[in-house]
XYZ file of C-alpha atoms in Angstrom:
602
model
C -27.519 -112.381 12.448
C -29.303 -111.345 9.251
C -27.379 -110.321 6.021
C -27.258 -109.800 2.711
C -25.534 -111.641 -0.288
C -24.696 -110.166 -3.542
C -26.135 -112.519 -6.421
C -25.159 -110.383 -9.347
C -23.256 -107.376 -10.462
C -19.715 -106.512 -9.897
C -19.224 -107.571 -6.089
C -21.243 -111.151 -6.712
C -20.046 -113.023 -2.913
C -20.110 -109.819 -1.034
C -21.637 -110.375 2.144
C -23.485 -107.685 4.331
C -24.291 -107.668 7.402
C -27.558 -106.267 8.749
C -26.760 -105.132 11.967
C -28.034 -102.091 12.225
C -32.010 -100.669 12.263
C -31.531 -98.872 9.050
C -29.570 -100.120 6.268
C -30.072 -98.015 3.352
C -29.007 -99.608 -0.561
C -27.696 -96.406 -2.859
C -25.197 -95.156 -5.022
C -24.321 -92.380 -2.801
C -21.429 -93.110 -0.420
C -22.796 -92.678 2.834
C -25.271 -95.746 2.328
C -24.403 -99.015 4.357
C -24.507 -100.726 1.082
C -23.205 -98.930 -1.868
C -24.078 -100.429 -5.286
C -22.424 -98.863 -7.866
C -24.404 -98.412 -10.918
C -25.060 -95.179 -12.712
C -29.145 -96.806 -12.864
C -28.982 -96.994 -9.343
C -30.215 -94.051 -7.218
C -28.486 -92.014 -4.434
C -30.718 -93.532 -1.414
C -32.750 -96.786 -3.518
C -34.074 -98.272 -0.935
C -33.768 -99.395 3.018
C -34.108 -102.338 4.934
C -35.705 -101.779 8.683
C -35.138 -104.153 11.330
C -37.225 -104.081 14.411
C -36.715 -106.726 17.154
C -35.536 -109.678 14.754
C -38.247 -108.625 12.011
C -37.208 -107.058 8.713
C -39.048 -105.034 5.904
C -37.976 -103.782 2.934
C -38.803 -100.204 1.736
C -38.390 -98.436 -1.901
C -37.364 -94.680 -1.451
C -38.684 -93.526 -4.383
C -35.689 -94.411 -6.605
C -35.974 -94.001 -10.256
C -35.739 -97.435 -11.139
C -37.672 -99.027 -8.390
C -37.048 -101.751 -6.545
C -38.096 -105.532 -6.320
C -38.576 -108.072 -4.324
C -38.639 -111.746 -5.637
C -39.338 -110.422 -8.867
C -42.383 -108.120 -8.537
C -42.247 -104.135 -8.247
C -42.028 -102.612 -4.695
C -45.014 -100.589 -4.212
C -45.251 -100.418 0.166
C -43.611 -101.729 2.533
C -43.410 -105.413 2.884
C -42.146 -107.893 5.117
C -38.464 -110.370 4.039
C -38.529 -113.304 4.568
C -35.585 -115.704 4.647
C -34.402 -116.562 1.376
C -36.278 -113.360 -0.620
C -34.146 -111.264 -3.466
C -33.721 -107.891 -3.848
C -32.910 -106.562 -7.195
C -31.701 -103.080 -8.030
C -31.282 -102.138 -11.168
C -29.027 -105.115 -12.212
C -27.634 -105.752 -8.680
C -29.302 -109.185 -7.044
C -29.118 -109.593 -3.090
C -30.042 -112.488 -1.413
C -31.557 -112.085 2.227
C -30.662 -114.653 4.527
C -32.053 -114.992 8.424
C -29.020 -116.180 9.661
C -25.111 -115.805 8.403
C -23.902 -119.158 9.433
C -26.203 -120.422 5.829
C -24.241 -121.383 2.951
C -24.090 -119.295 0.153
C -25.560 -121.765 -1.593
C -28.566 -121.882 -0.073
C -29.225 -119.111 -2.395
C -29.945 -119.177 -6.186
C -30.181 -115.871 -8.101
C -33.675 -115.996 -9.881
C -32.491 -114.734 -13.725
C -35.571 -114.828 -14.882
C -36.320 -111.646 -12.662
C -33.490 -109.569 -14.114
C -34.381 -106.509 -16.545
C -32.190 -104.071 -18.222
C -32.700 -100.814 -16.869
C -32.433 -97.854 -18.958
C -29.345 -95.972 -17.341
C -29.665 -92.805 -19.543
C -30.291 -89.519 -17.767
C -31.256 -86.109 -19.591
C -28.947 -84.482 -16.714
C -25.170 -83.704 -17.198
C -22.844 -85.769 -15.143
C -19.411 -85.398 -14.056
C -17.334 -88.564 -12.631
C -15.330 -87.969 -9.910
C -12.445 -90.719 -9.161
C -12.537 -91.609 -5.875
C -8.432 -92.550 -6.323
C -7.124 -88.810 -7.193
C -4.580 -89.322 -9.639
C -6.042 -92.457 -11.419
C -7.109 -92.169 -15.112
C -10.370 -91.991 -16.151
C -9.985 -95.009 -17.909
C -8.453 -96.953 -15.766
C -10.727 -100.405 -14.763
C -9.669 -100.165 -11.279
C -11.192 -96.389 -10.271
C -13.749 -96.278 -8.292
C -16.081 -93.541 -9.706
C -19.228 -92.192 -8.303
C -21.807 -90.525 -10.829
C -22.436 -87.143 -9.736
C -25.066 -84.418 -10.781
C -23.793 -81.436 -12.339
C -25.381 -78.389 -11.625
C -26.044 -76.192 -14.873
C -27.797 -73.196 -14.115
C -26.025 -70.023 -15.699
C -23.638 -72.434 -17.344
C -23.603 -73.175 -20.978
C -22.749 -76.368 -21.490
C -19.913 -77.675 -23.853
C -19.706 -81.245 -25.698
C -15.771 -81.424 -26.832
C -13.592 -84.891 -28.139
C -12.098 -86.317 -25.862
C -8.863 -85.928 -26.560
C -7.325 -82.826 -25.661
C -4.967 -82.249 -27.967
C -4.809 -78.612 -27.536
C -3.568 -78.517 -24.021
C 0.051 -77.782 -24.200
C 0.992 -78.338 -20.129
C -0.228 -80.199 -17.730
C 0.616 -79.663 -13.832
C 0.660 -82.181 -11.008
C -1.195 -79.360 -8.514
C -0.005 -81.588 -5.207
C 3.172 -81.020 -6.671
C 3.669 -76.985 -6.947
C 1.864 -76.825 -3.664
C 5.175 -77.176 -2.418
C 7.519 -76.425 -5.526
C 8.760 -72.617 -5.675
C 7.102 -71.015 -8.885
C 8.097 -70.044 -11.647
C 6.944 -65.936 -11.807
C 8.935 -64.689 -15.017
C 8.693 -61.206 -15.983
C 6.800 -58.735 -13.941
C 7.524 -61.144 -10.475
C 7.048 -58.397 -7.926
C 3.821 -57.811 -8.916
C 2.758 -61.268 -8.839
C 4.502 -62.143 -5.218
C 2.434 -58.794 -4.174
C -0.758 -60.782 -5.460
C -0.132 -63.857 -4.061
C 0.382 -62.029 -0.374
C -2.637 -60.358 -1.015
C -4.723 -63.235 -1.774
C -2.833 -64.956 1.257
C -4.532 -62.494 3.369
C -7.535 -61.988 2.069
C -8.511 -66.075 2.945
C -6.628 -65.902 5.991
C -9.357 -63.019 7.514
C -12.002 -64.245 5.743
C -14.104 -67.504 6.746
C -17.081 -66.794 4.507
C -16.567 -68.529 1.037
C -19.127 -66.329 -0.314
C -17.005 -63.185 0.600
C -13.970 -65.031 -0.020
C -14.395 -66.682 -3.895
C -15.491 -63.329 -5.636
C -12.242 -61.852 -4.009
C -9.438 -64.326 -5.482
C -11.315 -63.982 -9.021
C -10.776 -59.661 -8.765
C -6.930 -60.118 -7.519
C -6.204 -62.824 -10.519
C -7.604 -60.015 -12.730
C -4.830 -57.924 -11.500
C -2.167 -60.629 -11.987
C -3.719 -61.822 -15.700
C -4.174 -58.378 -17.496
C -5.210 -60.633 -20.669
C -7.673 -62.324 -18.710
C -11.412 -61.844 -19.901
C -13.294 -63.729 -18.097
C -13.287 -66.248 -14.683
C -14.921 -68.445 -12.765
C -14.790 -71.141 -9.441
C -17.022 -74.631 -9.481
C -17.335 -76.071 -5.933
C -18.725 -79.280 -5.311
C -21.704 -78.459 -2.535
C -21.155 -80.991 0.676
C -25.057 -81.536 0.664
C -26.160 -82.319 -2.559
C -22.677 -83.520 -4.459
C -23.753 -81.341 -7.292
C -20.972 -79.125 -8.736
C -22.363 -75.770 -8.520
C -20.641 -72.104 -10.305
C -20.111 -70.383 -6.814
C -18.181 -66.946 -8.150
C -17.775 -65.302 -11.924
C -15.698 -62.481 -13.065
C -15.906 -60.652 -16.700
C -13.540 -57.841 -17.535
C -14.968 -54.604 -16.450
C -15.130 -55.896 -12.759
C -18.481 -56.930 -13.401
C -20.001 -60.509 -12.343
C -21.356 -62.276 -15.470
C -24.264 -64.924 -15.341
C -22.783 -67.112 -17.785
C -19.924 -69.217 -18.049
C -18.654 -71.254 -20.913
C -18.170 -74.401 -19.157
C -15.525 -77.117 -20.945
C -17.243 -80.174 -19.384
C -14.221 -82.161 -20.854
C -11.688 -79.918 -19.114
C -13.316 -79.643 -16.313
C -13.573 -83.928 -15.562
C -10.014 -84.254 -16.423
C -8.780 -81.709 -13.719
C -11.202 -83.295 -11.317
C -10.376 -86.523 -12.013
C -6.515 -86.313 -12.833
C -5.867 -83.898 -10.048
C -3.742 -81.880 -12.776
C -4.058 -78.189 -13.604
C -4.566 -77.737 -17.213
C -2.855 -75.090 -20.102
C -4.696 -74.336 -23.609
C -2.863 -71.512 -25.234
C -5.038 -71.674 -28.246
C -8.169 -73.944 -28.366
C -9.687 -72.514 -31.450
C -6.410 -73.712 -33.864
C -7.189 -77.258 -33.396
C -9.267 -79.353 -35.630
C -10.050 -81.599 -33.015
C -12.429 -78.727 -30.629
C -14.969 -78.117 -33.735
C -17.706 -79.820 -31.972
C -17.135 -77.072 -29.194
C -20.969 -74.672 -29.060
C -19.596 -72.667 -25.896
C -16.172 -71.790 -26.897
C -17.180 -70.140 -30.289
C -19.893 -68.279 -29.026
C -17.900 -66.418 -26.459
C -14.588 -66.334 -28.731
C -13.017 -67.768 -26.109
C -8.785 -68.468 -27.275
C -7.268 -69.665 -24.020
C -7.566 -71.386 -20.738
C -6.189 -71.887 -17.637
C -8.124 -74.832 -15.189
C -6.555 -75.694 -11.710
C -8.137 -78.133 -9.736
C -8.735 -76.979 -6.067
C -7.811 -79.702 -3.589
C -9.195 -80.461 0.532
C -6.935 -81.682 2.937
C -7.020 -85.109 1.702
C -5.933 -83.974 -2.028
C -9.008 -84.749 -3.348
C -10.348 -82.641 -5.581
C -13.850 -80.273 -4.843
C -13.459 -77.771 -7.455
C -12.047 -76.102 -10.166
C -11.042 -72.205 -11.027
C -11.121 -71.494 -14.573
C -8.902 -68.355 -16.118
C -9.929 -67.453 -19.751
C -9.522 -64.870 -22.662
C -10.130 -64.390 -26.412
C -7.005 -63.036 -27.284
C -4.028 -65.680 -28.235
C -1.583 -62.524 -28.009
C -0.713 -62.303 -25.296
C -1.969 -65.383 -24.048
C -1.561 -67.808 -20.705
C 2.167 -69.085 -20.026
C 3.273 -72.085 -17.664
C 4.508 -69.562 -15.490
C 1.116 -67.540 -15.273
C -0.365 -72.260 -14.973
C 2.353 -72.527 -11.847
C 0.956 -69.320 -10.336
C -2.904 -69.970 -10.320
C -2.039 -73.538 -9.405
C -0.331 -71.679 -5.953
C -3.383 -69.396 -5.494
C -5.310 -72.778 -5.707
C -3.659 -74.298 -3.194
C -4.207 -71.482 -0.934
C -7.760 -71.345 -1.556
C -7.956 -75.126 -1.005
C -7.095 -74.256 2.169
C -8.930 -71.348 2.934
C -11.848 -73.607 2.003
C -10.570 -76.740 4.292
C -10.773 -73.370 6.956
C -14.217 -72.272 6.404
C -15.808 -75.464 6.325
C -14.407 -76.672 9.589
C -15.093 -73.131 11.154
C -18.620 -73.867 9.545
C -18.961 -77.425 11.229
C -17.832 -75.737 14.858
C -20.649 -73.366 14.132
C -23.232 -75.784 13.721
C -21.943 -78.598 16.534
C -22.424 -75.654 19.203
C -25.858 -74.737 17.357
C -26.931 -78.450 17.817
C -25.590 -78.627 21.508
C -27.968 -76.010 22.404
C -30.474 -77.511 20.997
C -30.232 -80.950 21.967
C -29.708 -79.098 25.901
C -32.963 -77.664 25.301
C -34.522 -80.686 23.585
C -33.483 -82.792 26.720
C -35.333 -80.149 29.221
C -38.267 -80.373 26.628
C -38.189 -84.058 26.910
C -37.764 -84.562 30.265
C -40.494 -82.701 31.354
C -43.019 -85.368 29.285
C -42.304 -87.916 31.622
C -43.395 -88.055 35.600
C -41.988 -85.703 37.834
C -43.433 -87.830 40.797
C -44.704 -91.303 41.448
C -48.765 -91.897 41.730
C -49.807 -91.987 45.653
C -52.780 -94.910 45.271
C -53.180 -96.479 48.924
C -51.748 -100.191 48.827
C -49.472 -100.045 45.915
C -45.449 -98.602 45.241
C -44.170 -97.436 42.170
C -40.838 -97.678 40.531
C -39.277 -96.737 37.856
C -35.865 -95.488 35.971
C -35.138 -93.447 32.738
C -31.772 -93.075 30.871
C -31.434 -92.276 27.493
C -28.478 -93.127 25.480
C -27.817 -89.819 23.937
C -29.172 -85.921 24.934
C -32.258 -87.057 24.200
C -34.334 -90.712 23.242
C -36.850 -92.541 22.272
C -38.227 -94.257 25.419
C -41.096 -93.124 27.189
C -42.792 -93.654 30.184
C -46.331 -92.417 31.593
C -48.794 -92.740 34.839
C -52.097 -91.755 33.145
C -54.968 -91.150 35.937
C -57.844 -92.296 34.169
C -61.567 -90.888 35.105
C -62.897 -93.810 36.470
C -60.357 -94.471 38.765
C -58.170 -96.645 36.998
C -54.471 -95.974 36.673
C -52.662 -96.765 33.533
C -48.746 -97.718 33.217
C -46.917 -96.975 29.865
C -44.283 -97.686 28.328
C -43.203 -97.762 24.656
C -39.666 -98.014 22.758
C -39.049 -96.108 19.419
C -37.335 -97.188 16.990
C -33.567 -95.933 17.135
C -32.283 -93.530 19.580
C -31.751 -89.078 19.358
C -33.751 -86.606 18.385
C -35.555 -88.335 15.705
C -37.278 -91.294 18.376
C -37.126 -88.139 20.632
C -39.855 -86.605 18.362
C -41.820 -89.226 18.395
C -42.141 -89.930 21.667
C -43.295 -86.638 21.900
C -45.858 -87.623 20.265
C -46.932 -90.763 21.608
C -46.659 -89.027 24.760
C -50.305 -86.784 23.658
C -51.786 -89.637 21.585
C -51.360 -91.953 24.215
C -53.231 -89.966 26.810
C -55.650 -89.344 24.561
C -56.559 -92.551 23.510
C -56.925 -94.406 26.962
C -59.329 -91.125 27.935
C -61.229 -91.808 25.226
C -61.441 -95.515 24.988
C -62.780 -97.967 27.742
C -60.699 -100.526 26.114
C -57.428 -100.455 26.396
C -57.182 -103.303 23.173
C -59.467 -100.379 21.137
C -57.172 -97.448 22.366
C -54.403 -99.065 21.429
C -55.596 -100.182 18.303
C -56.457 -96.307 17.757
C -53.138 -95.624 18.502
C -51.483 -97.752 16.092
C -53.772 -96.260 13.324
C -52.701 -92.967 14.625
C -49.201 -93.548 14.289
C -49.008 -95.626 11.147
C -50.776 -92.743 9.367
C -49.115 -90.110 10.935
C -46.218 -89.657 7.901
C -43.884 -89.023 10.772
C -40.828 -91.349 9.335
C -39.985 -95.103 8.684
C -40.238 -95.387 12.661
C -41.846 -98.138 15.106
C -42.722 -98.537 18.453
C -42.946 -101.111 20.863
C -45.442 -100.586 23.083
C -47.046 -102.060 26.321
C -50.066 -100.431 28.948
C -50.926 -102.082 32.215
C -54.127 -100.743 33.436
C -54.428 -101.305 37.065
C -58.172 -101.334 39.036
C -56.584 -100.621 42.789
C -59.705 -101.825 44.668
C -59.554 -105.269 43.104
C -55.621 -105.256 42.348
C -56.923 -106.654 38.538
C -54.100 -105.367 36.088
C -55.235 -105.341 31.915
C -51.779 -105.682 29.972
C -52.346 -104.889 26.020
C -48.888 -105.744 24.506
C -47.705 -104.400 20.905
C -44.265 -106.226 19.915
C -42.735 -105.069 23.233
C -40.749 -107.191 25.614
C -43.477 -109.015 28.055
C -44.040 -107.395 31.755
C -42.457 -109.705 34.158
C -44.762 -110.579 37.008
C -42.846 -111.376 40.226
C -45.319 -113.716 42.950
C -44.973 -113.190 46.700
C -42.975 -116.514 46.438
C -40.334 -115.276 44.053
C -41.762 -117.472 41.069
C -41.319 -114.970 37.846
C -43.481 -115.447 35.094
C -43.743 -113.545 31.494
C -47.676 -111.654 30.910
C -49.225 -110.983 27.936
C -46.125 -112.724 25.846
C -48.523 -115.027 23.559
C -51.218 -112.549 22.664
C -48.598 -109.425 21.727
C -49.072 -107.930 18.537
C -46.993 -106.563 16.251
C -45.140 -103.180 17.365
C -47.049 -100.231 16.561
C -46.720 -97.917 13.211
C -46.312 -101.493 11.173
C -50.022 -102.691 9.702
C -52.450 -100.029 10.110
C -54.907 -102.318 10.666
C -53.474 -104.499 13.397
C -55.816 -105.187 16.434
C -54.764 -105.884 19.658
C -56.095 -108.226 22.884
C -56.169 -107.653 26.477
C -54.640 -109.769 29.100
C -56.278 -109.527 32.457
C -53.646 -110.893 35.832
C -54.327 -110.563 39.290
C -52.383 -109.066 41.820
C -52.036 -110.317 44.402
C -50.326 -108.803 48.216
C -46.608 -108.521 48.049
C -46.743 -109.847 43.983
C -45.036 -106.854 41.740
C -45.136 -106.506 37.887
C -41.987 -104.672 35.951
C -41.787 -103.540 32.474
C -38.820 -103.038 30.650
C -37.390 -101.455 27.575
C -34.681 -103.468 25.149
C -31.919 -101.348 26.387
C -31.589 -103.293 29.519
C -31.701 -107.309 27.305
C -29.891 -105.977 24.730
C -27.031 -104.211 26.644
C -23.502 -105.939 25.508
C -20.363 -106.319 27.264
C -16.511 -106.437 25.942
C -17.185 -109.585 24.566
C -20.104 -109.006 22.633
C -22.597 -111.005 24.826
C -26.164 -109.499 25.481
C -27.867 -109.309 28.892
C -30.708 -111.470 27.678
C -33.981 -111.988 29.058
C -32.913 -115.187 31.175
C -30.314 -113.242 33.317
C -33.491 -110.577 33.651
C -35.787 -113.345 34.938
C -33.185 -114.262 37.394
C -32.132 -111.176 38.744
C -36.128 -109.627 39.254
C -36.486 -113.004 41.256
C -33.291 -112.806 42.829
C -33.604 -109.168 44.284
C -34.470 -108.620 47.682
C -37.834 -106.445 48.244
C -40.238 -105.129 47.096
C -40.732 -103.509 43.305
C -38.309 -100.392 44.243
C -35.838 -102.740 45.443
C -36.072 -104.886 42.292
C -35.264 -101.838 40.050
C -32.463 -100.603 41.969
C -30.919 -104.151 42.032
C -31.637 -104.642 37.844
C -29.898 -101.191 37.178
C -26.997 -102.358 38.663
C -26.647 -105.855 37.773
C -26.914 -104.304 33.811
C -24.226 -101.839 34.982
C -22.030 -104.727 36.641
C -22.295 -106.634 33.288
C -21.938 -103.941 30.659
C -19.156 -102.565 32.404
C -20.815 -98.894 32.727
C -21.983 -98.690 29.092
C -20.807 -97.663 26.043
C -21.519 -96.545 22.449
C -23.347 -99.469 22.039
C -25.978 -98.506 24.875
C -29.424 -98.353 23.965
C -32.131 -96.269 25.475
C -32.821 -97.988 29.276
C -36.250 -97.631 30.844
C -38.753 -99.520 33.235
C -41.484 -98.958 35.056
C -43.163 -100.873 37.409
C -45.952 -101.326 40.233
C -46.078 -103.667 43.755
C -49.253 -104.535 45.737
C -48.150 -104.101 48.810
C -48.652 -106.300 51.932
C -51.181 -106.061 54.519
C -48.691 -104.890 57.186
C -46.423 -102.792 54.679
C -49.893 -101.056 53.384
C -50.960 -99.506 56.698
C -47.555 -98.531 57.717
């Protein structure tokens, strides 16, 4: 199996194994393979596998990406033994894992420095909640910050102004500490308790907590709550309060306060920022005379933090107390929750809206392929469709051609859901239109490959195979692009592989590919079956693949005729997989017999 070896960087040794059809290289954590380097971009670049062959694609990163030294401009083909760099990160590909890793030696001379800086503002978020900023051992990601209505603020480090610090895991439990004036602040905290427990709209919810903490801080000018948005990992200002009751569309931002509550997990007091020597490089905090802060972080299930609420005013006298820190800290809590809430009620909401459309999608799909087989005197048809998930990306066709001709498709997209769904779709109409267009199936084909290669569709491709069959001669044309070879069956039970040395490459690849025709006869009682990789590649419990011998054997094996020899393949896949799995691919085949004299006029 194929993988990857990191040559330079932090992880130098790390191995990576290319197992799936997509591996994507990127900072953000969601790739396969994370590299993480400020210079490096969210989703850099991918590697696509397709039946054993690799490419290597740049996604438009910043940086770029290259292979043995020169730029990535298209896609292009690895080869065994090529580097990758990234930035400063160096990955050897290697063919096969049971190599040495010495077989590979990083290239220096291809290394550049990459220029890291970035105009944007960035907040690091510690993957390790609790862990220091400074500590060598947290795992950071570099994350956009989202600035719009926010001025932004460029203090010293050092805090030295912030008087109390709270541990916010902590008083989620801990009783608090009201001090004077405690009814009113237990009614608050019911009310805000009830408020997130009706609501499951954050945008109703936010604005809400901000107007009741105006009623608990009397001193407290002005407000706000940072989320960090689940799509784009940008920190964004989802709800502002002034005094008056008014919204206000700016913020004074402390970017320093507000990466040591997200990174520390600690809610933070500054009773007077403006008395410290140390906060005259502050722009923000001067030009909205702001005196003191409270910042809480606002924790998810796992105690990680995805926000902040801020608390604010430009009086000293009276100004925030740890009492009035331990109290927003338990309003935080509760709105970590309340957010936990929403977001799960939000991710029911959209797993139902995707059922029903993947239900639909599956109707839609299903109705592309034949609802009956072709009736041509002296021949029976077989076939079988399964996909893997709702919907998939094999595809099967009986195309009726004008001159009396009858062509057999049958192609494989890359991947499986509603992405190879799509395209099949589409193949499904090009397809058709091609072969009634083209005399040659090579040409049509050919057509088609330009057709889908331009098509901007997505880093998909597509095996592909079309057996054209003349019924008065029983003369079959098999044009083969990357897809497993038709097995042709004799009366005698002798199996033999068509069209395997003149396939081309799958289509969607090289725009300018061409591909040949293979003419076979046909002969009475002979049958010819085509396949997708879901039935070689099926796996068992112990990881062993169906494999194209054990096809061979069980076409020439099965007893009958071509319907017979479909039913029996299902099932011997079925016997060996054990009934499927996760790990099923798409299944499909299609295939045609010439019957024999006697079985033809019966």
């Amino acid at each position: 199996m194929a993988v990857l070896r990191v040559l330079s960087g932090d992880e130098t040794g790390r191995v990576v194994t290319l197992a799936e059809e997509r591996t994507i290289l990127g900072r953000h954590p969601n790739c396969q393979v994370v590299l993480d380097n400020a210079a490096v971009s969210r989703h850099h670049a991918q590697i696509l596998q397709s039946h054993g062959t690799f490419y290597l694609e740049d996604l438009r990163s910043r940086n770029g990406t290259f292979l043995n030294g020169q730029p990535l401009d298209s896609r292009a083909l690895l080869n065994d033994g090529d580097q990758i760099r990234v930035c400063d990160i160096v990955v050897g590909f290697q063919l096969r894992d049971d190599f040495p890793p010495s077989s590979l030696v990083l290239r220096t001379d291809t290394l550049t420095d990459p220029d890291p800086n970035s105009t944007r503002e960035t907040l690091i978020r510690s993957t390790a909640p609790g862990t220091s900023v400074s500590d060598p051992l947290m795992t950071s990601e570099i994350e956009e910050f989202d600035t719009k209505h926010v001025v932004a603020d460029s203090f010293d480090d050092d805090l030295s102004s912030i008087i109390a610090k709270v541990d916010s895991s902590r008083m989620a439990s801990d009783a608090i500490r009201l001090g004077p004036n405690s009814d009113v602040k237990l009614k608050a905290i019911l009310e805000i308790s009830q408020a997130l427990r009706r609501e499951l709209e954050l945008d109703a919810v936010l604005p809400k907590i901000l107007a009741v903490l105006f009623g608990i801080f009397p001193q407290a000018d002005e407000g706000f709550i940072l989320l960090r948005d689940a799509q784009t990992e940008k920190m964004r200002v989802k709800a502002t309060r002034a005094r008056g009751g008014n919204s206000t569309d700016e913020v004074a931002v402390s970017m320093t306060v507000v990466r040591q509550v997200i990174d520390s997990g600690e809610a933070l007091l500054s009773r007077d920022v403006l008395d410290d020597s140390r906060f005259k490089k502050s722009t923000s905090l001067p030009q909205f005379k702001i005196r003191a802060m409270m910042c809480v972080p606002l924790m998810d299930a796992r105690q990680e933090a995805i926000g902040v609420i801020q608390i604010d005013t430009r009086s000293s006298d009276p100004g925030f107390t740890e009492e009035d820190l331990d109290l927003l800290v338990a309003v935080a809590s509760q709105a970590g929750m309340a957010l936990e809430n929403a977001r799960l009620h939000e991710a029911v909401l959209k797993q139902r809206e995707i059922e029903r459309d993947l239900e639909f999608a599956t109707q839609v799909q299903l109705g592309f392929l034949p609802k009956e087989r072709p009736k041509v005197p002296g021949y029976a048809f077989a076939d079988y469709y399964e996909a893997a998930m709702s919907v998939g990306g094999d595809y099967f066709d009986y195309i009726a051609l004008p001159d009396g001709r009858l062509a057999i498709a049958l192609g494989d997209v890359a991947g499986k859901g509603m992405p190879a769904a799509l395209l099949m779709a589409r193949l499904y109409a090009s397809t058709r239109f091609e072969l009634f267009t083209s005399d040659d199936p090579g040409e049509a084909l050919s057509r088609l490959n330009k057709d889908i290669t331009g098509s901007g569709i997505g880093h998909r491709f597509v095996t592909f195979v079309v057996m054209i069959l003349e019924p008065a001669t029983g003369k079959v044309v098999v044009v083969n692009a990357g897809h497993i070879p038709p097995q042709l069956r004799r009366a005698n039970g002798k199996v033999e592989p068509v069209a395997k040395e003149e396939s081309g490459l799958p289509l969607g690849i090289m725009p300018e590919q061409e591909y040949h025709a293979v003419t076979v006869q046909l002969n009475p009682g002979d049958t010819l079956l085509a396949i997708t990789d879901g039935i070689t590649e099926a796996m068992n419990d112990k990881r062993q693949i169906y494999g194209r011998e054990r096809l061979k054997k069980c076409v020439a094996a099965a007893k009958g005729g071509i319907v017979a020899q479909v039913k029996a393949l299902i099932s011997d896949v079925e016997t060996f997989s054990g009934g499927g799995g996760s790990s099923r691919d798409d299944t499909c085949c299609v295939g045609v017999e010439r019957l024999a004299q006697a079985e033809s006029k019966t």
